[in-house]
GROMACS .gro file of C-alpha atoms in nm:
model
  313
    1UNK     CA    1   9.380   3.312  17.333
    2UNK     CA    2   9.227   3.396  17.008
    3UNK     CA    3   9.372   3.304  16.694
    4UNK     CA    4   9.405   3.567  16.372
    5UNK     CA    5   9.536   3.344  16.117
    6UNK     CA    6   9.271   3.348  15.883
    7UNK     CA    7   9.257   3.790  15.905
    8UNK     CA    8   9.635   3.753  15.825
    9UNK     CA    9   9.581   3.534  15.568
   10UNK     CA   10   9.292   3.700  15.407
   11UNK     CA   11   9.550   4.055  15.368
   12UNK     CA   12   9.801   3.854  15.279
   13UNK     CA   13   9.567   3.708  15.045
   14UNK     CA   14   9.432   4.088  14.905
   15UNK     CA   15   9.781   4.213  14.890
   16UNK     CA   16   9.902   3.937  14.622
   17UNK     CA   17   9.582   3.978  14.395
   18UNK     CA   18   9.676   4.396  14.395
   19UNK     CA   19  10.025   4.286  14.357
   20UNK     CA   20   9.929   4.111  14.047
   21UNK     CA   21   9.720   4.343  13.951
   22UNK     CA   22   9.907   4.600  13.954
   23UNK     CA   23  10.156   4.386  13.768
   24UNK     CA   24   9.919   4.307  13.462
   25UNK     CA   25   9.807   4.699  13.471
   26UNK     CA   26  10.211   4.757  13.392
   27UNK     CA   27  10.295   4.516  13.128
   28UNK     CA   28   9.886   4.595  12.976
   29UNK     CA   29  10.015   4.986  12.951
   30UNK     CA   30  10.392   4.874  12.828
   31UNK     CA   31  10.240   4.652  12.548
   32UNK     CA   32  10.018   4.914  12.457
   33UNK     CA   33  10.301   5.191  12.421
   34UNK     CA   34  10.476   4.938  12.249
   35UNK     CA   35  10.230   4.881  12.008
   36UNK     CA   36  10.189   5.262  12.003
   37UNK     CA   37  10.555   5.292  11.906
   38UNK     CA   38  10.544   5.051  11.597
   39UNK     CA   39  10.308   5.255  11.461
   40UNK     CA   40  10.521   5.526  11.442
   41UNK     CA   41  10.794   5.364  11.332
   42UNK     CA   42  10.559   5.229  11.045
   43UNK     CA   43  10.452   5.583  10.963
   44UNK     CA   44  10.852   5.705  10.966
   45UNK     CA   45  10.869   5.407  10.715
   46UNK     CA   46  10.623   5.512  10.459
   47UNK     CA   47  10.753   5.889  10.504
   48UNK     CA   48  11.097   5.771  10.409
   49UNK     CA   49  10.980   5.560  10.101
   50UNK     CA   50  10.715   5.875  10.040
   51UNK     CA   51  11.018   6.165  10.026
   52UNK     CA   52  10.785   6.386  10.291
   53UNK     CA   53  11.077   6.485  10.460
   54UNK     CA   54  10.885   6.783  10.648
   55UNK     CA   55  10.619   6.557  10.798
   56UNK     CA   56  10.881   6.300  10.888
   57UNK     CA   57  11.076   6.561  11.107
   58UNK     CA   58  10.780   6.643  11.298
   59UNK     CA   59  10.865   6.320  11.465
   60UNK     CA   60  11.220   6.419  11.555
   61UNK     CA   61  11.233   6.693  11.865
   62UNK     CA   62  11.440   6.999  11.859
   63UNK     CA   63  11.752   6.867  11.984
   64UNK     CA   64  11.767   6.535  11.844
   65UNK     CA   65  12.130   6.399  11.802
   66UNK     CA   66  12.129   6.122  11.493
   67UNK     CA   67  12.422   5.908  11.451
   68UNK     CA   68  12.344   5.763  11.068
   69UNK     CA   69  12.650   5.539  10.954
   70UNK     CA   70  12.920   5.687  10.744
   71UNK     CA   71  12.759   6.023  10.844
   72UNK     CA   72  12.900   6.263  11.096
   73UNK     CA   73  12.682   6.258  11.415
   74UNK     CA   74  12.378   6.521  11.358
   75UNK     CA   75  12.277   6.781  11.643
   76UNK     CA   76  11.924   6.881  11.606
   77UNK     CA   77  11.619   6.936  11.370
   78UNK     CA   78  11.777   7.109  11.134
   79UNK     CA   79  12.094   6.955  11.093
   80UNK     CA   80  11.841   6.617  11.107
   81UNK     CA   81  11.651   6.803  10.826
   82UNK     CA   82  11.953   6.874  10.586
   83UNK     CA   83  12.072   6.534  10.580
   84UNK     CA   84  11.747   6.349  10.531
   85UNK     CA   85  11.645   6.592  10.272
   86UNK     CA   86  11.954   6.514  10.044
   87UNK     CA   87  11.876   6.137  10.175
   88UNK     CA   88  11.575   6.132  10.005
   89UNK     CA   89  11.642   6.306   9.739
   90UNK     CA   90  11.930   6.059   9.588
   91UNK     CA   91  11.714   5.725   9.677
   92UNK     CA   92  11.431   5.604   9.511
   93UNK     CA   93  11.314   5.346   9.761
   94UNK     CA   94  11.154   5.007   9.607
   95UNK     CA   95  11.078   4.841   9.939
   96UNK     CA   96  11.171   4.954  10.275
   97UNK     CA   97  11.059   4.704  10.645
   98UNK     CA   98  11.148   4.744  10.977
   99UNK     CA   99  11.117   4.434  11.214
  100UNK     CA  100  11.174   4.551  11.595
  101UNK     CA  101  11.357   4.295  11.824
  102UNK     CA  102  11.331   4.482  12.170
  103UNK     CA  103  11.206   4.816  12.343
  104UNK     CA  104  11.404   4.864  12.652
  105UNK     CA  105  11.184   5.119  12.925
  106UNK     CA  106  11.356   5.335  13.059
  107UNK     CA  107  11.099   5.590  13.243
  108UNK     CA  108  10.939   5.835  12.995
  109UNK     CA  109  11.243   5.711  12.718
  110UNK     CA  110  11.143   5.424  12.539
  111UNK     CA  111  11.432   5.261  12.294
  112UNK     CA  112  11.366   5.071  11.984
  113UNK     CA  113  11.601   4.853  11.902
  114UNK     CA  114  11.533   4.612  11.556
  115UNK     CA  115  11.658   4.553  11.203
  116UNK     CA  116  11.577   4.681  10.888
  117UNK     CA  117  11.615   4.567  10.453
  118UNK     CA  118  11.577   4.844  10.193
  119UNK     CA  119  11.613   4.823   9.825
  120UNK     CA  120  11.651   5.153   9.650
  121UNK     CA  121  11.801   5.276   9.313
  122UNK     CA  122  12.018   5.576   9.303
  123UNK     CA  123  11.819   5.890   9.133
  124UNK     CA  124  12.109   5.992   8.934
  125UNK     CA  125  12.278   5.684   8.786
  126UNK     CA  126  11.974   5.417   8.858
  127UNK     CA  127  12.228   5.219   9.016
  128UNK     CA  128  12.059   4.946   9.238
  129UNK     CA  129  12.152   4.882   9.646
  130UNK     CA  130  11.999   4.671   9.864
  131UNK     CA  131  12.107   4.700  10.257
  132UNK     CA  132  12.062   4.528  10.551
  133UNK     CA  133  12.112   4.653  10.911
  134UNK     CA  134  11.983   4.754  11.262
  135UNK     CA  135  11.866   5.024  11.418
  136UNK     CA  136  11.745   5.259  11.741
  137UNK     CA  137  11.539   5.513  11.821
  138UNK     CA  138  11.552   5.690  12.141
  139UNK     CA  139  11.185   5.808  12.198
  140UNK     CA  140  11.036   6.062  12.461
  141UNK     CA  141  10.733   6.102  12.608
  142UNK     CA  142  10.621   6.441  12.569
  143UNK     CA  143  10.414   6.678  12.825
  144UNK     CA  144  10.110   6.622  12.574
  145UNK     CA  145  10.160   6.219  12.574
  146UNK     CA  146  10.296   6.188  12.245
  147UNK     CA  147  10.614   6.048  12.147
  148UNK     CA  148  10.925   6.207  11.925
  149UNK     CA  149  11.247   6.075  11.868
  150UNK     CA  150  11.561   6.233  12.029
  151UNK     CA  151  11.790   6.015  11.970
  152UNK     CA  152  11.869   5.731  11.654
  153UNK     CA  153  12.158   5.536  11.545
  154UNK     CA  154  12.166   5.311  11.211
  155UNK     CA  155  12.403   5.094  11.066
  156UNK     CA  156  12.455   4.767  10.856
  157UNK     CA  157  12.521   4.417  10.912
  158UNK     CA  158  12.752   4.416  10.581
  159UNK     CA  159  13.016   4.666  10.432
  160UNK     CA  160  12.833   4.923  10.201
  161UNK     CA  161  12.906   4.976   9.825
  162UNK     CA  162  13.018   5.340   9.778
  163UNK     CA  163  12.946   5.493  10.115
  164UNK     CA  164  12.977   5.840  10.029
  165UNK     CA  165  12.630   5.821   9.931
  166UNK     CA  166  12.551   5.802  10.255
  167UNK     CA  167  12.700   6.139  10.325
  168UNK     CA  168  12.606   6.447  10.331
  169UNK     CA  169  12.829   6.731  10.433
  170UNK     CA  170  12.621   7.047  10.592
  171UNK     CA  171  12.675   7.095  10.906
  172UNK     CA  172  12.958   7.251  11.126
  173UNK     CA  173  13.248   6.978  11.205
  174UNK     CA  174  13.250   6.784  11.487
  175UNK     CA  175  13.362   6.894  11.779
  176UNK     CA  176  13.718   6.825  11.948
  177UNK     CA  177  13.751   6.616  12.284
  178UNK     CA  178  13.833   6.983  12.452
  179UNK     CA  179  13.490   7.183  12.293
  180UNK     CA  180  13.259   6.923  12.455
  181UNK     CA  181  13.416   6.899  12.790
  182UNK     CA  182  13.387   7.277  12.804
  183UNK     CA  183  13.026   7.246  12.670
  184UNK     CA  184  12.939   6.999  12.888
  185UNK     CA  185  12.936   6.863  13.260
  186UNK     CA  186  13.040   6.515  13.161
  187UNK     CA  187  13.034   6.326  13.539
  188UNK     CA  188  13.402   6.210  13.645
  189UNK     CA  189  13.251   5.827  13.614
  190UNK     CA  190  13.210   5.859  13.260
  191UNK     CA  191  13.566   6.015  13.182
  192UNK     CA  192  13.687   5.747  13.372
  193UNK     CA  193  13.500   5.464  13.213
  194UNK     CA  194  13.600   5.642  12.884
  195UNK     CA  195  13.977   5.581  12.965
  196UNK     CA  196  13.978   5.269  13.067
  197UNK     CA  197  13.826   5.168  12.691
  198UNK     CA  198  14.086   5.358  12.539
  199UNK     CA  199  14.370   5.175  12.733
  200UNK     CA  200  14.234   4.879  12.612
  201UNK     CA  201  14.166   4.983  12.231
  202UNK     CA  202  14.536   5.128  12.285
  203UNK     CA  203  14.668   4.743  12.461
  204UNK     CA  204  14.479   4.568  12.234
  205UNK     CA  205  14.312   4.413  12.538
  206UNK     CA  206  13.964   4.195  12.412
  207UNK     CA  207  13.924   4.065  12.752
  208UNK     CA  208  13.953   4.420  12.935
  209UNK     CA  209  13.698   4.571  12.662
  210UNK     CA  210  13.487   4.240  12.724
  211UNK     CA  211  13.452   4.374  13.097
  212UNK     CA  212  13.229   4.696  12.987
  213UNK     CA  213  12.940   4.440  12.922
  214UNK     CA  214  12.668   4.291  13.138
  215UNK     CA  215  12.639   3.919  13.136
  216UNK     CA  216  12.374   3.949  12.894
  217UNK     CA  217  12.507   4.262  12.737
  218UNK     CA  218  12.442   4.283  12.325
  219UNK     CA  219  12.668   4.460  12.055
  220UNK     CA  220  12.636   4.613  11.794
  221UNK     CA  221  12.917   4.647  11.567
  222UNK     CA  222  13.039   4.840  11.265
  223UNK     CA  223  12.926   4.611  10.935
  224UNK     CA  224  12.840   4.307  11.180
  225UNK     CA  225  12.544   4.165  11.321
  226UNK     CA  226  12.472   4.190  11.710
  227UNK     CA  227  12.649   3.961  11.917
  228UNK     CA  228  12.478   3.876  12.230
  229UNK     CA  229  12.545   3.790  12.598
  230UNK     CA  230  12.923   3.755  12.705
  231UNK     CA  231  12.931   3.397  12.560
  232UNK     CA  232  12.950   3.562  12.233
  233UNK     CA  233  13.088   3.920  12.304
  234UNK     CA  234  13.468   3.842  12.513
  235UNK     CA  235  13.544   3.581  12.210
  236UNK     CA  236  13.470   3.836  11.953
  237UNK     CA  237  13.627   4.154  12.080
  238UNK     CA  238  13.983   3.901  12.153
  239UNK     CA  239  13.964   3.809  11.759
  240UNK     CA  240  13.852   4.180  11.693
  241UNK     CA  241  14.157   4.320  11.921
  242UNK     CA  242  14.399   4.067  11.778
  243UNK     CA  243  14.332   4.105  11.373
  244UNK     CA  244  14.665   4.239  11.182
  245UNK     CA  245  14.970   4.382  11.348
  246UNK     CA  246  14.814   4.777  11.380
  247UNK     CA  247  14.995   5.017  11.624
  248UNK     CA  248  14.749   5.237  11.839
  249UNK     CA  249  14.934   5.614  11.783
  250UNK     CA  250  14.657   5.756  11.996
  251UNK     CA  251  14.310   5.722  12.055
  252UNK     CA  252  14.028   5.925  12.252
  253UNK     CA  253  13.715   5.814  12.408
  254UNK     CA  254  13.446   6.090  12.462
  255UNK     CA  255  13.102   6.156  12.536
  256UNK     CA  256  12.938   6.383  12.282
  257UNK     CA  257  12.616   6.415  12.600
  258UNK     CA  258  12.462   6.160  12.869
  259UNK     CA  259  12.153   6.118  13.022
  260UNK     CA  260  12.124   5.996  13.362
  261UNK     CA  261  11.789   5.765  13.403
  262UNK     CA  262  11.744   5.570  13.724
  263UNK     CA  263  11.981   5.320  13.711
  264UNK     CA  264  12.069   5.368  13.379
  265UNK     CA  265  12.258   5.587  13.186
  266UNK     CA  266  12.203   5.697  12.832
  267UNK     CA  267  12.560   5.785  12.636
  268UNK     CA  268  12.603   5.931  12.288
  269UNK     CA  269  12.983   5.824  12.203
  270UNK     CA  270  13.266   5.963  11.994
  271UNK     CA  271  13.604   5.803  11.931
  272UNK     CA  272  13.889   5.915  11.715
  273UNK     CA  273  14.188   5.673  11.672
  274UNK     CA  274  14.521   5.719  11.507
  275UNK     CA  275  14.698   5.376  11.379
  276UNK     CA  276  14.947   5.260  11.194
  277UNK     CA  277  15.083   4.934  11.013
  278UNK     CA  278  15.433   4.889  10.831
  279UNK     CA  279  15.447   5.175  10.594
  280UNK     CA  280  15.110   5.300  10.617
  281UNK     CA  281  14.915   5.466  10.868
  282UNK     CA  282  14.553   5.612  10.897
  283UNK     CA  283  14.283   5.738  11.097
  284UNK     CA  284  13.919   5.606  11.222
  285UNK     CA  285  13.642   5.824  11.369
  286UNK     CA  286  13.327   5.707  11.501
  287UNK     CA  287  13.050   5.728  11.746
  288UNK     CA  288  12.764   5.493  11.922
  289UNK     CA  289  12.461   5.508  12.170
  290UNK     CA  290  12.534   5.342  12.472
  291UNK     CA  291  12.319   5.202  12.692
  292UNK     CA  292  12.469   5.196  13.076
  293UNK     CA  293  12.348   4.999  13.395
  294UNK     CA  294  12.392   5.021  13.755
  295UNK     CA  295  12.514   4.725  13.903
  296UNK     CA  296  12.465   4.592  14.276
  297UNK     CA  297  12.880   4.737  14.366
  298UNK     CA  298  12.705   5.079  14.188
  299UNK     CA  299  12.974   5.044  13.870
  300UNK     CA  300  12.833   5.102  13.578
  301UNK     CA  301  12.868   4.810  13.282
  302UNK     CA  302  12.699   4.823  12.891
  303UNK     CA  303  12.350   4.675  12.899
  304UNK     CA  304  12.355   4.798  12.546
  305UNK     CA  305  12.532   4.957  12.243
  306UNK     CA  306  12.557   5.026  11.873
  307UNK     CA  307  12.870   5.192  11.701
  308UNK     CA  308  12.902   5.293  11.388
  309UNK     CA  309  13.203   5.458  11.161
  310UNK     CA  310  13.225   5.811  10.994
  311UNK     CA  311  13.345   5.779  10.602
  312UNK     CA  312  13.669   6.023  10.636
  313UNK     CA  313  13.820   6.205  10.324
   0.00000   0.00000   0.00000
């Protein structure tokens, strides 16, 4: 009887070398788009700091949504355009650096996730502010292989000294919970997930809201730095959930538009909540880019996500 165990082990043999190979050709090509990406996000930079707002929205594709904090969520170029055209306008930028922490590769969408530090003066009163915060930018892969943004969120890791800077009003309002389900085919799985938070916003529940998140989920919150993995998140949405003695009036959880990728899902957030505390009561409006991922059971947890507020009148 003849023996084959050195043919086996020779394929066996060929198969792990093109395994490996194949495994260097993928992270060689994701370094290099990475690498790729920074440089666009370093040209972005010196647009900003250069006020060439028409070069800097060839970047941006033609339905780009941009959720800027303080600013109600932008749909599109030219919505885009409007707001970073006043932007620039009313900062003269002294220094201006992005530092990336992650890209997360998600087929032909790439997101940049990092932090940023500008220093500007205002144009009209020479006032000087300095901010910290973080950012993403949901890039695409065009047809041509180049890459444009359709999707960005910003925020800061501190409260911001007269915010309605940071605003500028041209654009149509936002949309109620009832215009974008009728605009949209928002899957049943999201509305659901959607409740759910807004029971526990409404309950006051950290350790339901804690349950969104993959083990090694990261948030970002409004005027906070990220806190990562759910050693850090449960703990700080039960002290976040538990501050003051507010009353949830009502509060709705909606999705603004989705994208389904693989086994992730891509979700540009709105939420509206009514409060109130003894003799006083108020409103807070806000939205996010979520970051969604398939589990083994097929439920859906947050692998990421950033919020940030709108500045209300």
């Amino acid at each position: 009887m003849k023996t084959y165990w050195p043919v086996v082990l020779i394929l066996v043999l060929l198969l792990a070398v093109s395994c490996l190979r194949e495994k260097t050709d993928d992270v060689n090509a994701r370094t290099a788009l990475e690498q790729e990406i920074q440089k666009l996000t370093q040209r972005l930079t010196q647009l900003e700091i250069a006020d060439n707002v028409d070069a800097f929205l060839q970047y941006y594709t033609d339905y780009a949504i941009s959720m800027p904090e303080y600013q109600l969520t932008l749909h599109g170029r030219e919505e885009i355009k409007d707001f970073y055209h006043e932007i620039f306008s009313r900062q003269n930028i002294k220094a201006f650096q992005r530092q990336v922490h992650e890209f997360i590769h998600l087929g032909k969408t790439i997101v940049e996730v990092g932090a940023f530090q500008k220093e500007y003066t205002d144009s009209k009163t020479a006032a000087s502010q300095s901010v910290k915060g973080k950012y993403w930018m949901v890039w695409e892969t065009q047809p041509d292989g180049n890459h444009k943004l359709k999707g960005e969120a910003f925020g800061f890791f501190h409260p911001v000294e007269n915010p309605e800077s940071l605003i500028v009003q041209s654009h149509k309002p936002q949309p109620d919970e009832s215009d974008v389900l009728e605009q949209k085919e928002i899957p049943f799985e999201l509305r659901a997930y959607n409740a759910l938070m807004e029971k526990g916003v409404r309950n006051r529940d950290g350790n339901l809201r804690a349950e969104f998140f993959t083990t090694d989920g990261i948030f970002y919150p409004f005027a906070d730095t990220a806190v990562k993995g759910m050693d850090q998140i449960k703990p700080y949405l039960i002290a976040y959930s538990s501050r003051g003695s507010v009353i949830i009036d009502s509060i709705m959880c909606y999705t603004d538009h989705f994208e389904n990728i693989g086994d992730y899902l891509i979700e540009y957030a709105m939420f509206k909540v009514k409060w109130r505390v003894t003799g006083f009561s108020g409103r807070t409006e806000g939205k996010g880019i979520r970051i969604w991922k398939r589990q083994d059971d097929r439920s859906l947890r947050l692998y990421r996500e950033i919020g940030t507020h709108n500045q209300l009148e």
